[in-house]
């Protein structure tokens, strides 16, 4: 279960457009950017695979990337980029920089970028602090769409032609129309819904207009064929009439 949750969090994390750390490029110096390839990147805390990119001068001939003063690697052709993985280094704070050399022999150095390498567990915990509340809200809404109809009991009257923003559906069990709930759990265009007519659950797709018209006609036909229940006055009169024949 934990492995599946980690996988889900990783997929969601990829959907976030997180801007990597970047050293400001001085007017006469070199710029350094750290961009994420895969992993975690939040407020200077990183974990996973990243890319260092140096820029700022068209006449760069080579760039040496350093971490804590030690050479990380050297690139002699554009683009001046170098990939690295945080798992190859100790956890904690590290200082990254780039030292470039131009074709004229001029040496350029980027401002240092300080980042913190964190463990996968720490990255997972940080992502859960962000994604966790969203998951709880989504789960709560999904549960409400299931529980509320069960608690509410009776059937909800259907209003022909009124289906809301989620559209209408035709129950695959009883072939009658109903409105889909906007907050109902959905998957590939289908929503988990409880039919207000037969009370059965199903994955309901948004129905076409002609299908809804046909289903509404069927619903109206059933309503016309069902005799109206007697009201209280009719029932009382019937009881009085029947009592005349009792001894």
Coordinates of C-alpha atoms in Angstrom, one line a residue:
X1 CA 0.0 0.0 0.0
X2 CA 2.8 2.4 0.9
X3 CA 4.6 1.6 -2.3
X4 CA 1.4 2.4 -4.3
X5 CA 1.0 5.7 -2.4
X6 CA 4.6 6.6 -3.2
X7 CA 4.0 5.9 -6.9
X8 CA 0.9 8.1 -6.9
X9 CA 2.7 10.9 -5.1
X10 CA 5.6 10.7 -7.6
X11 CA 3.2 11.0 -10.5
X12 CA 1.4 13.9 -9.0
X13 CA 4.7 15.6 -8.2
X14 CA 5.6 15.4 -11.9
X15 CA 2.5 17.4 -12.7
X16 CA 3.7 20.3 -10.6
X17 CA 5.6 23.0 -12.5
X18 CA 8.4 23.5 -9.9
X19 CA 11.0 26.0 -10.9
X20 CA 14.5 24.9 -10.1
X21 CA 17.0 26.9 -8.2
X22 CA 18.8 29.6 -10.2
X23 CA 21.7 31.8 -9.4
X24 CA 21.3 35.4 -10.6
X25 CA 23.5 36.1 -13.6
X26 CA 25.8 39.0 -12.9
X27 CA 26.4 41.5 -15.8
X28 CA 30.0 40.2 -16.3
X29 CA 29.7 36.7 -14.9
X30 CA 28.0 33.3 -15.4
X31 CA 24.5 32.1 -14.6
X32 CA 23.8 28.7 -13.1
X33 CA 20.4 26.9 -13.2
X34 CA 19.3 23.7 -11.4
X35 CA 16.4 22.0 -13.1
X36 CA 14.6 18.8 -12.0
X37 CA 14.8 15.7 -14.2
X38 CA 12.9 13.5 -11.8
X39 CA 12.4 13.7 -8.1
X40 CA 11.5 16.3 -5.5
X41 CA 12.2 20.0 -5.5
X42 CA 10.6 22.4 -3.0
X43 CA 12.1 25.5 -1.4
X44 CA 15.7 24.6 -1.9
X45 CA 15.2 21.0 -0.7
X46 CA 15.9 18.5 -3.5
X47 CA 16.0 14.7 -4.0
X48 CA 16.5 12.7 -7.2
X49 CA 18.0 13.5 -10.6
X50 CA 18.8 17.1 -11.6
X51 CA 20.5 19.0 -14.3
X52 CA 23.0 21.9 -13.9
X53 CA 23.0 24.4 -16.8
X54 CA 25.5 27.3 -17.2
X55 CA 24.7 30.3 -19.4
X56 CA 25.3 33.9 -19.9
X57 CA 28.1 34.2 -22.5
X58 CA 28.1 33.2 -26.2
X59 CA 31.9 32.7 -26.2
X60 CA 32.0 30.0 -23.5
X61 CA 34.5 27.3 -24.3
X62 CA 34.2 25.0 -21.4
X63 CA 32.4 24.9 -18.0
X64 CA 33.4 23.1 -14.8
X65 CA 30.7 22.4 -12.4
X66 CA 31.6 22.1 -8.7
X67 CA 29.9 20.9 -5.5
X68 CA 31.3 22.0 -2.2
X69 CA 34.5 23.1 -4.0
X70 CA 35.1 19.7 -5.6
X71 CA 34.7 19.1 -9.4
X72 CA 31.4 17.5 -10.3
X73 CA 32.2 17.4 -14.0
X74 CA 33.4 19.4 -17.0
X75 CA 31.6 20.2 -20.2
X76 CA 33.4 21.5 -23.3
X77 CA 30.5 22.0 -25.8
X78 CA 27.1 23.7 -25.6
X79 CA 24.7 23.3 -24.1
X80 CA 26.8 23.5 -21.0
X81 CA 24.7 21.1 -18.9
X82 CA 25.6 18.3 -16.5
X83 CA 23.3 15.8 -14.8
X84 CA 23.7 14.5 -11.3
X85 CA 21.8 12.5 -8.7
X86 CA 21.5 13.5 -5.1
X87 CA 21.7 9.9 -3.9
X88 CA 25.4 9.9 -4.8
X89 CA 26.1 12.5 -2.1
X90 CA 25.6 12.9 1.6
X91 CA 22.4 14.3 2.9
X92 CA 22.4 17.9 4.0
X93 CA 23.4 21.3 2.6
X94 CA 25.6 21.6 -0.4
X95 CA 26.9 24.5 -2.4
X96 CA 26.8 24.2 -6.2
X97 CA 28.6 26.5 -8.7
X98 CA 29.9 26.8 -12.2
X99 CA 33.3 28.0 -13.4
X100 CA 33.5 28.9 -17.1
X101 CA 36.3 29.8 -19.5
X102 CA 35.7 31.9 -22.6
X103 CA 37.5 31.5 -25.9
X104 CA 39.7 34.4 -25.0
X105 CA 40.8 32.7 -21.8
X106 CA 38.7 34.8 -19.5
X107 CA 37.5 33.0 -16.3
X108 CA 33.9 33.4 -15.2
X109 CA 32.3 32.1 -12.0
X110 CA 28.6 31.9 -11.2
X111 CA 27.2 32.9 -7.8
X112 CA 26.9 29.8 -5.6
X113 CA 23.6 28.1 -5.1
X114 CA 22.9 26.4 -1.8
X115 CA 20.6 23.5 -1.7
X116 CA 19.7 20.8 0.8
X117 CA 19.8 17.1 -0.3
X118 CA 17.1 15.2 1.5
X119 CA 16.2 11.5 1.8
X120 CA 13.4 9.9 -0.2
X121 CA 11.4 9.5 3.0
X122 CA 11.8 13.2 3.8
X123 CA 10.7 14.1 0.3
X124 CA 7.7 11.8 0.5
X125 CA 6.7 13.4 3.8
X126 CA 7.0 16.9 2.4
X127 CA 4.9 16.0 -0.7
X128 CA 2.3 14.4 1.5
X129 CA 1.9 17.6 3.5
X130 CA 0.9 19.3 0.2
X131 CA -1.0 16.5 -1.5
X132 CA -2.5 14.9 1.7
X133 CA -5.1 17.6 2.3
X134 CA -6.1 17.5 -1.3
X135 CA -6.5 13.7 -1.2
X136 CA -8.6 13.9 2.1
X137 CA -10.9 16.5 0.5
X138 CA -11.3 14.4 -2.6
X139 CA -12.0 11.3 -0.6
X140 CA -14.4 13.1 1.6
X141 CA -16.4 14.4 -1.3
X142 CA -16.5 10.9 -2.9
X143 CA -17.7 9.4 0.4
X144 CA -20.4 12.0 0.7
X145 CA -21.8 11.3 -2.8
X146 CA -22.2 7.7 -1.7
X147 CA -23.4 8.1 1.9
X148 CA -25.8 11.0 1.5
X149 CA -28.2 9.1 -0.9
X150 CA -28.2 6.1 1.4
X151 CA -29.0 8.2 4.5
X152 CA -31.5 10.3 2.6
X153 CA -33.6 7.2 1.9
X154 CA -36.5 7.8 -0.5
X155 CA -36.3 8.4 -4.2
X156 CA -35.7 11.9 -5.5
X157 CA -38.3 13.2 -8.0
X158 CA -36.9 13.5 -11.5
X159 CA -37.5 16.7 -13.4
X160 CA -37.5 16.1 -17.2
X161 CA -34.9 18.2 -19.1
X162 CA -33.1 19.4 -15.9
X163 CA -29.7 17.6 -15.6
X164 CA -27.2 20.2 -14.3
X165 CA -23.6 20.8 -15.5
X166 CA -22.6 17.1 -15.2
X167 CA -25.4 16.2 -17.7
X168 CA -27.9 13.4 -17.6
X169 CA -27.5 9.7 -17.7
X170 CA -29.7 6.7 -18.5
X171 CA -29.6 4.0 -15.8
X172 CA -28.3 0.7 -17.4
X173 CA -30.5 -1.2 -14.9
X174 CA -33.9 0.3 -15.4
X175 CA -33.4 2.5 -18.5
X176 CA -34.7 5.6 -16.8
X177 CA -33.1 9.1 -16.8
X178 CA -31.5 10.9 -13.9
X179 CA -29.1 13.7 -13.3
X180 CA -25.4 13.0 -12.7
X181 CA -23.7 14.6 -9.7
X182 CA -20.8 17.0 -10.4
X183 CA -18.9 15.8 -7.4
X184 CA -19.5 12.1 -7.9
X185 CA -16.3 9.9 -8.3
X186 CA -15.4 9.7 -11.9
X187 CA -13.2 7.7 -14.2
X188 CA -12.7 8.1 -18.0
X189 CA -16.0 10.0 -18.4
X190 CA -18.0 7.6 -16.2
X191 CA -19.4 8.6 -12.8
X192 CA -20.4 6.4 -9.9
X193 CA -24.1 7.1 -9.4
X194 CA -27.1 5.7 -7.6
X195 CA -30.2 5.7 -9.7
X196 CA -33.0 7.5 -8.0
X197 CA -35.6 5.2 -9.6
X198 CA -34.4 1.7 -9.0
X199 CA -31.8 2.5 -6.3
X200 CA -29.0 0.6 -7.9
X201 CA -25.4 1.8 -8.4
X202 CA -23.6 1.9 -11.7
X203 CA -20.9 3.7 -13.7
X204 CA -23.0 6.2 -15.6
X205 CA -21.8 7.9 -18.8
X206 CA -23.2 11.2 -20.0
X207 CA -26.1 10.3 -22.2
X208 CA -26.9 11.7 -25.7
X209 CA -29.9 14.1 -26.0
X210 CA -31.9 11.6 -28.0
X211 CA -31.3 8.8 -25.5
X212 CA -32.5 11.1 -22.7
X213 CA -35.7 12.0 -24.6
X214 CA -36.5 8.3 -25.1
X215 CA -35.8 7.5 -21.5
X216 CA -38.0 10.4 -20.4
X217 CA -40.8 9.1 -22.6
X218 CA -40.5 5.7 -20.9
X219 CA -40.6 7.3 -17.5
X220 CA -43.7 9.3 -18.4
X221 CA -45.4 6.2 -19.7
X222 CA -44.7 4.4 -16.4
X223 CA -46.1 7.4 -14.5
X224 CA -49.3 7.4 -16.6
X225 CA -49.8 3.7 -16.2
X226 CA -49.5 3.9 -12.4
X227 CA -52.8 4.8 -10.6
X228 CA -52.5 7.7 -8.3
X229 CA -52.7 6.7 -4.6
X230 CA -55.9 7.6 -2.9
X231 CA -55.8 10.7 -0.7
X232 CA -56.9 10.8 2.9
X233 CA -60.5 12.0 2.2
X234 CA -61.1 9.2 -0.3
X235 CA -59.8 6.6 2.1
X236 CA -62.1 7.8 4.9
X237 CA -65.1 7.8 2.7
X238 CA -64.4 4.2 1.6
X239 CA -64.0 3.1 5.2
X240 CA -67.4 4.7 6.1
X241 CA -69.1 3.0 3.1
X242 CA -67.7 -0.4 4.0
X243 CA -68.7 -0.1 7.6
X244 CA -72.4 0.1 6.6
X245 CA -72.3 -3.5 5.6
X246 CA -70.8 -4.7 8.8
X247 CA -73.0 -6.1 11.6

